[in-house]
């Protein structure tokens, strides 16, 4: 076999040989081996992935938050009151500390204020325009370049083996759908996320869905297994996350019968990406403890990945 | 071509030749013809179907309500208070008039009281047991025999032409999922319905989702386009319903660009099924008016269908 051929035959070329890659390949081989004890029918091969920090970068800000920040700046002339109201004031003054101090509530407020009052189609257009022009502050590249190449390969590898791959993320569902097919090969109907309420109305006889500044569902922690049950109705066979917000999804996956794969992406690479377990974008503590105890797959970005982004 | 061959080649053998069948076949041919002006890529071929009264019978009671009624009777010994509380008293005394008088609120109360307080797995088991033993009062057959054979053929025909078929129904999502694959070939993740809230908890370290007696989402009327956007994230290319509860879903479908198919199942056959447009299970009025005006497909069960149930 030529080297080129061998490289082509490896479905996970951006993964270093090691325990993490081994655990993934062994799992996939086991559940797809019709003559083995761990075989699972294709219809039950469901894999769920967190998005922020698991499939793409989430530092220094969730990408959706960077979008909300840019929207606040763009909309500020129409909202003079934002100059003296938090969390908007912090955004307009570039005061990251004050922004961090508003916590999850402040972040949600930013998202609600900037994502509401328009139809779902208008939102889609605005988000697409933003992705076409905005750039990541450190890598100076479009945010669509910030997908983790090894995870993109993992998604493709699972699909090639009959899995249906889903995103199950705290991110806004309509925001993620703008890029999910292009970045991950995941169609909109396989993206589950947080959502705002919408109102159906007829405008000159044409029905539209208007986005309201009110949270409908926050897809984090306990919300993840709940959403999986509501949207998918089957327990995942494999699940990946990167923080305690994914802990319940991993527990729910692990509690199924037969062989399962639970994975955590551990941000250990300050040089090529970021190094953190605790940040204002969440923390990886309890989930890591349980992962260690139960032998779940902990993926060290530094050690397990040959490259992190496709552009590297 | 032999007669047997011709019959086999017809993907809709239980449909009489006529305008309804013609409109369906012409639509499918148009959107799948790569060289035609109405071509739609397979990924955008989404078709949504109401369930009660559209895919299976809903008289004299929604099948899920028949299930709830049986559950009230089974659980009554543990609930002496039900003997004097509506809507339970009406159920226990077989007083259909009093039950009808409690309206949608009463029906929801019955469903909540009988579907909650257990894990999602326990509910699944109880519903399966019920389907295995309960019988429809008029046809004296398992409720799983009550699927409309022409609609089952339509679902298969659409899938054979690259469509992804969904249920979008006011019925409870976990109830429908028990039978959706077997009856319609629709997997659980393509069933969208009403849902109760659930609570994630650890029982002896094992995570379970406990069903709570509280409505999470009522998938009817405005709720249908809202749910379609939230769960699927694409506008349907085709949609079928049978009542005003489906009106907004049909409007939402019709408002998309290009060629679309909107259909209503009209219960016109007292002999083989039921004849009604208005009943305690809903009404078909406004949607029929708009269907007439805009040339949507109105399927007359009496005239358009050779047979209604597979057993006939």
Coordinates of C-alpha atoms in Angstrom, one line a residue, chain B residues 53-287:
Chain B
X53 CA -57.8 12.0 11.4
X54 CA -55.1 12.3 8.7
X55 CA -53.0 9.1 9.1
X56 CA -55.4 7.1 11.3
X57 CA -58.9 7.3 12.6
X58 CA -59.8 9.8 15.4
X59 CA -63.5 8.8 16.0
X60 CA -65.3 8.3 18.3
X61 CA -62.3 9.4 20.4
X62 CA -58.7 10.4 19.7
X63 CA -56.9 7.1 20.1
X64 CA -54.7 8.6 22.8
X65 CA -57.8 9.7 24.6
X66 CA -59.1 6.1 24.5
X67 CA -55.8 5.1 26.0
X68 CA -56.1 7.8 28.7
X69 CA -59.7 6.7 29.5
X70 CA -58.5 3.1 29.9
X71 CA -55.6 4.3 32.2
X72 CA -58.1 6.3 34.3
X73 CA -60.1 3.1 34.8
X74 CA -57.0 1.0 35.6
X75 CA -55.7 3.6 38.1
X76 CA -59.1 4.5 39.7
X77 CA -58.6 2.2 42.8
X78 CA -55.6 4.3 43.8
X79 CA -57.6 7.6 43.2
X80 CA -60.9 7.5 45.2
X81 CA -61.1 11.3 44.7
X82 CA -61.7 10.7 41.0
X83 CA -65.2 9.3 41.7
X84 CA -66.3 12.9 42.4
X85 CA -63.9 15.0 40.3
X86 CA -64.3 15.9 36.7
X87 CA -63.3 14.9 34.1
X88 CA -62.4 11.6 35.9
X89 CA -66.0 11.1 37.2
X90 CA -67.3 11.3 33.6
X91 CA -64.9 8.7 32.5
X92 CA -65.6 6.3 35.3
X93 CA -69.4 6.7 34.8
X94 CA -69.1 6.4 31.0
X95 CA -70.8 9.8 30.8
X96 CA -69.7 10.9 27.3
X97 CA -71.7 14.2 27.5
X98 CA -70.1 15.3 30.7
X99 CA -66.7 14.4 29.3
X100 CA -67.3 16.4 26.1
X101 CA -68.4 19.4 28.3
X102 CA -64.9 19.5 30.0
X103 CA -63.5 20.5 26.6
X104 CA -59.8 20.5 25.6
X105 CA -58.9 21.4 29.2
X106 CA -60.6 18.3 30.5
X107 CA -58.9 16.1 27.9
X108 CA -55.5 17.6 28.7
X109 CA -56.1 16.9 32.4
X110 CA -56.9 13.3 31.7
X111 CA -53.8 12.9 29.6
X112 CA -51.6 14.7 32.2
X113 CA -53.0 12.7 35.1
X114 CA -52.5 9.4 33.4
X115 CA -49.3 9.9 31.5
X116 CA -47.2 11.5 34.3
X117 CA -45.4 10.3 37.4
X118 CA -43.5 7.6 35.6
X119 CA -40.2 7.5 33.6
X120 CA -40.3 7.7 29.8
X121 CA -39.3 4.1 29.7
X122 CA -42.2 3.0 31.9
X123 CA -44.6 5.1 29.8
X124 CA -43.3 3.4 26.7
X125 CA -44.0 -0.1 28.1
X126 CA -47.5 0.8 29.3
X127 CA -48.5 2.2 26.0
X128 CA -47.1 -0.8 24.1
X129 CA -49.1 -3.1 26.4
X130 CA -52.2 -1.1 25.7
X131 CA -51.8 -1.3 21.9
X132 CA -51.3 -5.0 22.2
X133 CA -54.7 -5.5 23.9
X134 CA -57.1 -2.6 23.3
X135 CA -59.6 -2.6 20.5
X136 CA -61.5 0.0 18.6
X137 CA -65.2 0.0 19.7
X138 CA -66.7 0.0 16.3
X139 CA -64.2 -2.0 14.2
X140 CA -63.3 -4.4 17.0
X141 CA -59.7 -4.4 15.9
X142 CA -56.4 -3.3 17.5
X143 CA -55.9 0.4 17.1
X144 CA -52.8 -0.3 15.1
X145 CA -55.1 -1.5 12.3
X146 CA -56.7 1.9 12.1
X147 CA -54.0 3.5 9.9
X148 CA -55.4 4.8 6.5
X149 CA -53.9 2.5 3.9
X150 CA -53.9 5.2 1.1
X151 CA -51.9 7.5 3.4
X152 CA -49.5 4.8 4.3
X153 CA -49.0 4.3 0.5
X154 CA -48.6 8.1 0.1
X155 CA -45.9 8.2 2.8
X156 CA -44.0 5.4 1.1
X157 CA -44.4 7.0 -2.3
X158 CA -42.9 10.3 -1.1
X159 CA -40.0 8.5 0.6
X160 CA -39.3 6.5 -2.5
X161 CA -39.0 9.9 -4.2
X162 CA -36.4 11.2 -1.8
X163 CA -38.8 12.9 0.7
X164 CA -38.2 12.9 4.5
X165 CA -41.6 12.3 6.0
X166 CA -42.6 13.8 9.4
X167 CA -45.6 13.6 11.7
X168 CA -46.5 17.0 13.1
X169 CA -49.5 16.4 15.4
X170 CA -51.3 17.6 18.5
X171 CA -51.0 14.1 19.8
X172 CA -48.4 13.3 22.5
X173 CA -45.0 12.7 21.0
X174 CA -44.1 9.7 23.1
X175 CA -47.4 8.0 22.5
X176 CA -47.1 8.3 18.7
X177 CA -43.5 7.1 18.7
X178 CA -44.7 3.8 20.1
X179 CA -46.4 3.0 16.8
X180 CA -45.0 5.5 14.2
X181 CA -42.3 3.2 12.8
X182 CA -44.5 0.1 12.6
X183 CA -47.5 1.8 11.1
X184 CA -46.0 4.5 8.9
X185 CA -42.3 3.8 8.6
X186 CA -41.6 7.0 10.4
X187 CA -38.7 6.8 12.9
X188 CA -39.1 8.5 16.4
X189 CA -36.9 11.4 15.5
X190 CA -39.3 12.4 12.7
X191 CA -42.3 12.5 15.1
X192 CA -43.2 16.0 16.4
X193 CA -46.0 16.3 18.8
X194 CA -47.3 17.8 22.0
X195 CA -45.2 17.1 25.1
X196 CA -45.3 17.2 28.8
X197 CA -42.5 18.5 30.9
X198 CA -40.0 16.0 32.2
X199 CA -37.5 16.1 35.1
X200 CA -34.0 14.5 34.8
X201 CA -33.0 12.8 38.0
X202 CA -30.6 10.2 39.3
X203 CA -32.2 7.1 40.9
X204 CA -29.5 5.1 42.7
X205 CA -27.0 6.8 40.3
X206 CA -29.0 5.9 37.2
X207 CA -30.4 8.8 35.3
X208 CA -34.1 8.8 34.4
X209 CA -36.5 11.3 32.8
X210 CA -39.6 11.5 35.0
X211 CA -42.8 12.7 33.2
X212 CA -44.4 15.6 35.1
X213 CA -48.2 16.5 35.0
X214 CA -47.5 19.8 33.3
X215 CA -47.9 20.7 29.6
X216 CA -44.6 21.7 27.9
X217 CA -45.9 22.3 24.4
X218 CA -49.2 22.0 22.6
X219 CA -48.5 21.2 19.0
X220 CA -51.7 22.6 17.3
X221 CA -52.7 25.5 15.2
X222 CA -49.9 28.2 15.4
X223 CA -47.9 25.7 17.3
X224 CA -47.4 23.6 14.1
X225 CA -45.3 26.0 12.0
X226 CA -43.5 27.0 15.2
X227 CA -42.6 23.4 15.9
X228 CA -41.7 22.8 12.3
X229 CA -39.2 25.7 12.5
X230 CA -37.8 24.6 15.8
X231 CA -37.5 20.9 15.1
X232 CA -36.9 20.7 11.4
X233 CA -35.7 24.2 10.5
X234 CA -36.9 23.9 6.9
X235 CA -40.2 24.7 5.4
X236 CA -42.2 21.6 4.2
X237 CA -42.6 21.1 0.5
X238 CA -45.8 19.1 1.2
X239 CA -48.2 19.0 4.1
X240 CA -51.4 17.1 4.9
X241 CA -54.0 17.6 7.6
X242 CA -57.7 17.2 8.2
X243 CA -58.8 20.0 10.4
X244 CA -58.5 23.7 11.3
X245 CA -55.8 22.7 13.7
X246 CA -53.7 22.0 10.6
X247 CA -54.6 25.3 8.8
X248 CA -51.4 27.2 9.8
X249 CA -49.2 24.3 8.9
X250 CA -50.7 24.3 5.4
X251 CA -50.5 28.1 5.1
X252 CA -46.9 28.0 6.2
X253 CA -46.2 25.3 3.6
X254 CA -48.0 27.2 0.9
X255 CA -46.1 30.4 1.5
X256 CA -42.8 28.9 0.4
X257 CA -41.5 29.6 -3.0
X258 CA -42.0 27.2 -5.9
X259 CA -44.4 24.4 -6.3
X260 CA -45.9 22.9 -3.1
X261 CA -48.5 20.3 -2.2
X262 CA -51.1 21.1 0.5
X263 CA -53.7 18.4 1.2
X264 CA -56.7 17.9 3.5
X265 CA -58.3 14.5 4.3
X266 CA -62.1 15.0 4.3
X267 CA -64.1 12.5 6.3
X268 CA -66.9 11.8 3.9
X269 CA -67.4 8.1 4.3
X270 CA -69.9 7.1 7.1
X271 CA -70.0 3.6 5.8
X272 CA -66.4 2.6 5.8
X273 CA -65.1 5.1 8.4
X274 CA -66.9 8.2 9.7
X275 CA -68.5 11.2 8.1
X276 CA -67.9 14.6 9.8
X277 CA -66.4 18.0 9.5
X278 CA -67.3 19.1 13.0
X279 CA -67.0 16.9 16.0
X280 CA -65.7 17.1 19.6
X281 CA -62.4 16.0 18.1
X282 CA -62.0 19.3 16.1
X283 CA -63.5 21.0 13.1
X284 CA -62.7 21.5 9.4
X285 CA -64.0 24.9 8.4
X286 CA -61.6 27.7 7.7
X287 CA -58.9 25.4 6.3

